[in-house]
């Protein structure tokens, strides 16, 4: 049975590194799906930093928008697929189209959930918690926060395991541990 | 014995939905106490969205400021009272009065804790974590963050159970699980 | 064996108070290392507030930059050392020197980890989670967030126990509890 895992945490909480460790533990052919398409020097540096942390043995695919197709496609030829991260994917979707109801995001999210369900190999997904600070003054930032929250909730509901990261420490929050 | 529960998490972490599920599990006559009095279209939409999620079987009471009285009153005639959310209540209190020591908030918080203690039926309270982002540049936002933190701590200390929400996944953090 | 503990949480999550409780449980001679050197009235008030919460039996040392030396020095004569907090230390380091690679922070962090490892008495460290909100628009704030994240991860990896605070409730996330 293929097992899907969702790794969520704040910025610099060690999410990407932990997700890679989980993928390495699966082993075999690994596909990395990057939702980030660097637009400036700062992003280039972050992407290069993450790539150097990944090391060898990875095929990298860029999927700024059509994440579901990239997962479906990657899962056909890989032993494990890692998608990093859903926050940038949400940002790309928000900027790609202007829809007051964001119905294109809802549709894309529904396709993502299906792709996770149907993948023949384990799928690991990474996202940021962005909602635990002060309400942003910027309206677009509030909208973004709402969309990321919606995505995080639906992906967490769809996967087999959810891991919350704090300071590099993983905490399994789904399935719930016995009290 | 009536059991009080505090549900806390970031924005769009599924707090309100989980709190409603907990209230539905108690069943019987349910009183919903809204601290939100919508001031603009965006807030109107959020309130309407939450109301549609609640479904039937709820009596709704608005209590932007006197939350303690609304809980005491609701608990007399209901089987469960749900107050959502303490963050907006803090905001309403901060804007209602200018007091350098915020003694009116301290007094209101003390009344809230008494109302939770004395309620004859289960009381469920919802609040946001707002302190896990960058320190806000705006002084009022810092003050708000401090007051919400104070409220969250005292309410968490007063209730029987505290649930931390991440991406729609509940984690019981009080009572502490055996190591 | 001396046991090191890292207490991390959002603003006003009860970190400092819990860390003090842990130090009081060790007892004996207690050294408090303050990384905060108040620069304005608001900070003065916060420092005075924390000091009044600490009560008697504490020797206070200020170490805005050389935290490792202060811990090494304090551990020689104390039964427990409490350093509060790493977030301000990161801020002091960032402002003290302009280095595009922040190599002075990396060096200071490596010294801090050694000081924790080598301390003859328990060391308790406090830090803020600052990465769980929206990406800050301000470049320096993003840099700060990255550096704090790096520090939090390395300190969490170095200590024996990590405690995540929410609304005054401690949750031990390291060592991991049995599933």
PDB file of C-alpha atoms in Angstrom, chain B residues 17-136:
ATOM      1  CA  UNK B  17     -15.462  23.428  12.646  1.00  0.00           C
ATOM      2  CA  UNK B  18     -13.885  21.216  15.290  1.00  0.00           C
ATOM      3  CA  UNK B  19     -15.516  23.188  18.106  1.00  0.00           C
ATOM      4  CA  UNK B  20     -18.900  22.721  16.401  1.00  0.00           C
ATOM      5  CA  UNK B  21     -18.263  19.000  16.067  1.00  0.00           C
ATOM      6  CA  UNK B  22     -17.523  18.846  19.801  1.00  0.00           C
ATOM      7  CA  UNK B  23     -20.741  20.748  20.549  1.00  0.00           C
ATOM      8  CA  UNK B  24     -22.752  18.500  18.230  1.00  0.00           C
ATOM      9  CA  UNK B  25     -21.367  15.499  20.121  1.00  0.00           C
ATOM     10  CA  UNK B  26     -22.859  16.948  23.325  1.00  0.00           C
ATOM     11  CA  UNK B  27     -26.138  17.568  21.506  1.00  0.00           C
ATOM     12  CA  UNK B  28     -29.379  18.958  22.949  1.00  0.00           C
ATOM     13  CA  UNK B  29     -29.981  22.694  23.012  1.00  0.00           C
ATOM     14  CA  UNK B  30     -26.945  24.550  21.664  1.00  0.00           C
ATOM     15  CA  UNK B  31     -26.154  28.243  22.146  1.00  0.00           C
ATOM     16  CA  UNK B  32     -23.619  29.889  19.863  1.00  0.00           C
ATOM     17  CA  UNK B  33     -22.057  33.089  21.209  1.00  0.00           C
ATOM     18  CA  UNK B  34     -20.581  35.227  18.455  1.00  0.00           C
ATOM     19  CA  UNK B  35     -18.085  37.859  19.575  1.00  0.00           C
ATOM     20  CA  UNK B  36     -17.956  39.146  16.031  1.00  0.00           C
ATOM     21  CA  UNK B  37     -20.145  42.075  15.050  1.00  0.00           C
ATOM     22  CA  UNK B  38     -19.422  42.434  11.329  1.00  0.00           C
ATOM     23  CA  UNK B  39     -18.263  45.924  10.360  1.00  0.00           C
ATOM     24  CA  UNK B  40     -17.568  45.471   6.657  1.00  0.00           C
ATOM     25  CA  UNK B  41     -18.352  43.262   3.690  1.00  0.00           C
ATOM     26  CA  UNK B  42     -15.350  40.972   4.197  1.00  0.00           C
ATOM     27  CA  UNK B  43     -16.397  40.274   7.785  1.00  0.00           C
ATOM     28  CA  UNK B  44     -20.014  39.820   6.714  1.00  0.00           C
ATOM     29  CA  UNK B  45     -18.892  37.122   4.326  1.00  0.00           C
ATOM     30  CA  UNK B  46     -16.834  35.327   6.977  1.00  0.00           C
ATOM     31  CA  UNK B  47     -19.749  35.406   9.424  1.00  0.00           C
ATOM     32  CA  UNK B  48     -22.191  34.123   6.781  1.00  0.00           C
ATOM     33  CA  UNK B  49     -19.760  31.374   5.862  1.00  0.00           C
ATOM     34  CA  UNK B  50     -19.403  30.245   9.483  1.00  0.00           C
ATOM     35  CA  UNK B  51     -23.193  30.422   9.993  1.00  0.00           C
ATOM     36  CA  UNK B  52     -23.831  28.190   6.988  1.00  0.00           C
ATOM     37  CA  UNK B  53     -21.282  25.699   8.333  1.00  0.00           C
ATOM     38  CA  UNK B  54     -23.105  25.581  11.679  1.00  0.00           C
ATOM     39  CA  UNK B  55     -26.345  24.308  10.224  1.00  0.00           C
ATOM     40  CA  UNK B  56     -29.580  24.130  12.241  1.00  0.00           C
ATOM     41  CA  UNK B  57     -30.231  23.533  15.921  1.00  0.00           C
ATOM     42  CA  UNK B  58     -28.318  26.549  17.137  1.00  0.00           C
ATOM     43  CA  UNK B  59     -29.484  29.674  18.933  1.00  0.00           C
ATOM     44  CA  UNK B  60     -27.095  32.520  18.101  1.00  0.00           C
ATOM     45  CA  UNK B  61     -26.313  35.299  20.588  1.00  0.00           C
ATOM     46  CA  UNK B  62     -24.060  38.280  19.828  1.00  0.00           C
ATOM     47  CA  UNK B  63     -21.697  39.283  22.616  1.00  0.00           C
ATOM     48  CA  UNK B  64     -18.961  41.569  21.351  1.00  0.00           C
ATOM     49  CA  UNK B  65     -17.995  42.711  24.871  1.00  0.00           C
ATOM     50  CA  UNK B  66     -19.898  41.063  27.717  1.00  0.00           C
ATOM     51  CA  UNK B  67     -18.905  37.497  27.002  1.00  0.00           C
ATOM     52  CA  UNK B  68     -19.041  36.359  30.636  1.00  0.00           C
ATOM     53  CA  UNK B  69     -22.698  37.370  30.991  1.00  0.00           C
ATOM     54  CA  UNK B  70     -23.593  35.733  27.677  1.00  0.00           C
ATOM     55  CA  UNK B  71     -22.003  32.453  28.782  1.00  0.00           C
ATOM     56  CA  UNK B  72     -23.655  32.567  32.225  1.00  0.00           C
ATOM     57  CA  UNK B  73     -26.991  33.328  30.613  1.00  0.00           C
ATOM     58  CA  UNK B  74     -26.663  30.746  27.817  1.00  0.00           C
ATOM     59  CA  UNK B  75     -25.566  28.012  30.207  1.00  0.00           C
ATOM     60  CA  UNK B  76     -28.838  28.387  32.124  1.00  0.00           C
ATOM     61  CA  UNK B  77     -30.982  27.286  29.193  1.00  0.00           C
ATOM     62  CA  UNK B  78     -28.610  25.261  26.985  1.00  0.00           C
ATOM     63  CA  UNK B  79     -26.955  21.847  27.012  1.00  0.00           C
ATOM     64  CA  UNK B  80     -23.783  23.270  25.512  1.00  0.00           C
ATOM     65  CA  UNK B  81     -22.449  26.780  24.908  1.00  0.00           C
ATOM     66  CA  UNK B  82     -19.908  27.591  22.201  1.00  0.00           C
ATOM     67  CA  UNK B  83     -18.108  30.974  22.240  1.00  0.00           C
ATOM     68  CA  UNK B  84     -16.267  31.882  19.021  1.00  0.00           C
ATOM     69  CA  UNK B  85     -13.818  33.599  19.205  1.00  0.00           C
ATOM     70  CA  UNK B  86     -11.756  35.134  21.997  1.00  0.00           C
ATOM     71  CA  UNK B  87      -9.441  36.934  19.548  1.00  0.00           C
ATOM     72  CA  UNK B  88     -12.203  39.177  18.264  1.00  0.00           C
ATOM     73  CA  UNK B  89     -13.431  39.646  21.806  1.00  0.00           C
ATOM     74  CA  UNK B  90      -9.940  40.890  22.753  1.00  0.00           C
ATOM     75  CA  UNK B  91      -9.992  43.212  19.763  1.00  0.00           C
ATOM     76  CA  UNK B  92     -13.426  44.579  20.710  1.00  0.00           C
ATOM     77  CA  UNK B  93     -12.281  45.178  24.297  1.00  0.00           C
ATOM     78  CA  UNK B  94      -9.075  46.905  23.178  1.00  0.00           C
ATOM     79  CA  UNK B  95     -11.005  49.265  20.898  1.00  0.00           C
ATOM     80  CA  UNK B  96     -13.833  49.902  23.378  1.00  0.00           C
ATOM     81  CA  UNK B  97     -11.750  51.643  25.985  1.00  0.00           C
ATOM     82  CA  UNK B  98      -8.382  53.380  26.211  1.00  0.00           C
ATOM     83  CA  UNK B  99      -6.652  52.286  29.362  1.00  0.00           C
ATOM     84  CA  UNK B 100      -2.857  52.232  29.530  1.00  0.00           C
ATOM     85  CA  UNK B 101      -2.989  49.265  31.933  1.00  0.00           C
ATOM     86  CA  UNK B 102      -5.876  47.559  30.123  1.00  0.00           C
ATOM     87  CA  UNK B 103      -7.451  46.949  33.492  1.00  0.00           C
ATOM     88  CA  UNK B 104     -10.880  46.595  31.850  1.00  0.00           C
ATOM     89  CA  UNK B 105      -9.544  43.589  29.903  1.00  0.00           C
ATOM     90  CA  UNK B 106      -8.077  42.054  33.043  1.00  0.00           C
ATOM     91  CA  UNK B 107     -11.444  42.479  34.795  1.00  0.00           C
ATOM     92  CA  UNK B 108     -13.395  41.052  31.837  1.00  0.00           C
ATOM     93  CA  UNK B 109     -11.021  38.085  31.665  1.00  0.00           C
ATOM     94  CA  UNK B 110     -11.473  37.375  35.349  1.00  0.00           C
ATOM     95  CA  UNK B 111     -15.273  37.409  34.849  1.00  0.00           C
ATOM     96  CA  UNK B 112     -14.901  35.080  31.852  1.00  0.00           C
ATOM     97  CA  UNK B 113     -12.906  32.567  33.897  1.00  0.00           C
ATOM     98  CA  UNK B 114     -15.577  32.644  36.629  1.00  0.00           C
ATOM     99  CA  UNK B 115     -18.331  32.138  34.050  1.00  0.00           C
ATOM    100  CA  UNK B 116     -16.507  29.073  32.669  1.00  0.00           C
ATOM    101  CA  UNK B 117     -16.032  27.682  36.185  1.00  0.00           C
ATOM    102  CA  UNK B 118     -19.646  28.199  37.201  1.00  0.00           C
ATOM    103  CA  UNK B 119     -21.444  27.133  34.010  1.00  0.00           C
ATOM    104  CA  UNK B 120     -23.886  24.275  34.527  1.00  0.00           C
ATOM    105  CA  UNK B 121     -23.316  22.937  31.019  1.00  0.00           C
ATOM    106  CA  UNK B 122     -20.172  22.319  28.926  1.00  0.00           C
ATOM    107  CA  UNK B 123     -18.577  25.501  27.583  1.00  0.00           C
ATOM    108  CA  UNK B 124     -16.455  25.358  24.448  1.00  0.00           C
ATOM    109  CA  UNK B 125     -14.261  28.361  23.607  1.00  0.00           C
ATOM    110  CA  UNK B 126     -12.356  29.118  20.412  1.00  0.00           C
ATOM    111  CA  UNK B 127      -9.304  31.359  19.999  1.00  0.00           C
ATOM    112  CA  UNK B 128      -6.501  32.107  17.566  1.00  0.00           C
ATOM    113  CA  UNK B 129      -2.798  31.675  18.075  1.00  0.00           C
ATOM    114  CA  UNK B 130      -1.491  35.038  16.879  1.00  0.00           C
ATOM    115  CA  UNK B 131       1.989  35.070  18.414  1.00  0.00           C
ATOM    116  CA  UNK B 132       3.999  32.672  16.240  1.00  0.00           C
ATOM    117  CA  UNK B 133       4.924  35.118  13.479  1.00  0.00           C
ATOM    118  CA  UNK B 134       7.352  38.001  13.287  1.00  0.00           C
ATOM    119  CA  UNK B 135       6.966  40.800  15.883  1.00  0.00           C
ATOM    120  CA  UNK B 136       4.527  43.270  14.269  1.00  0.00           C
TER     121      UNK B 136
END
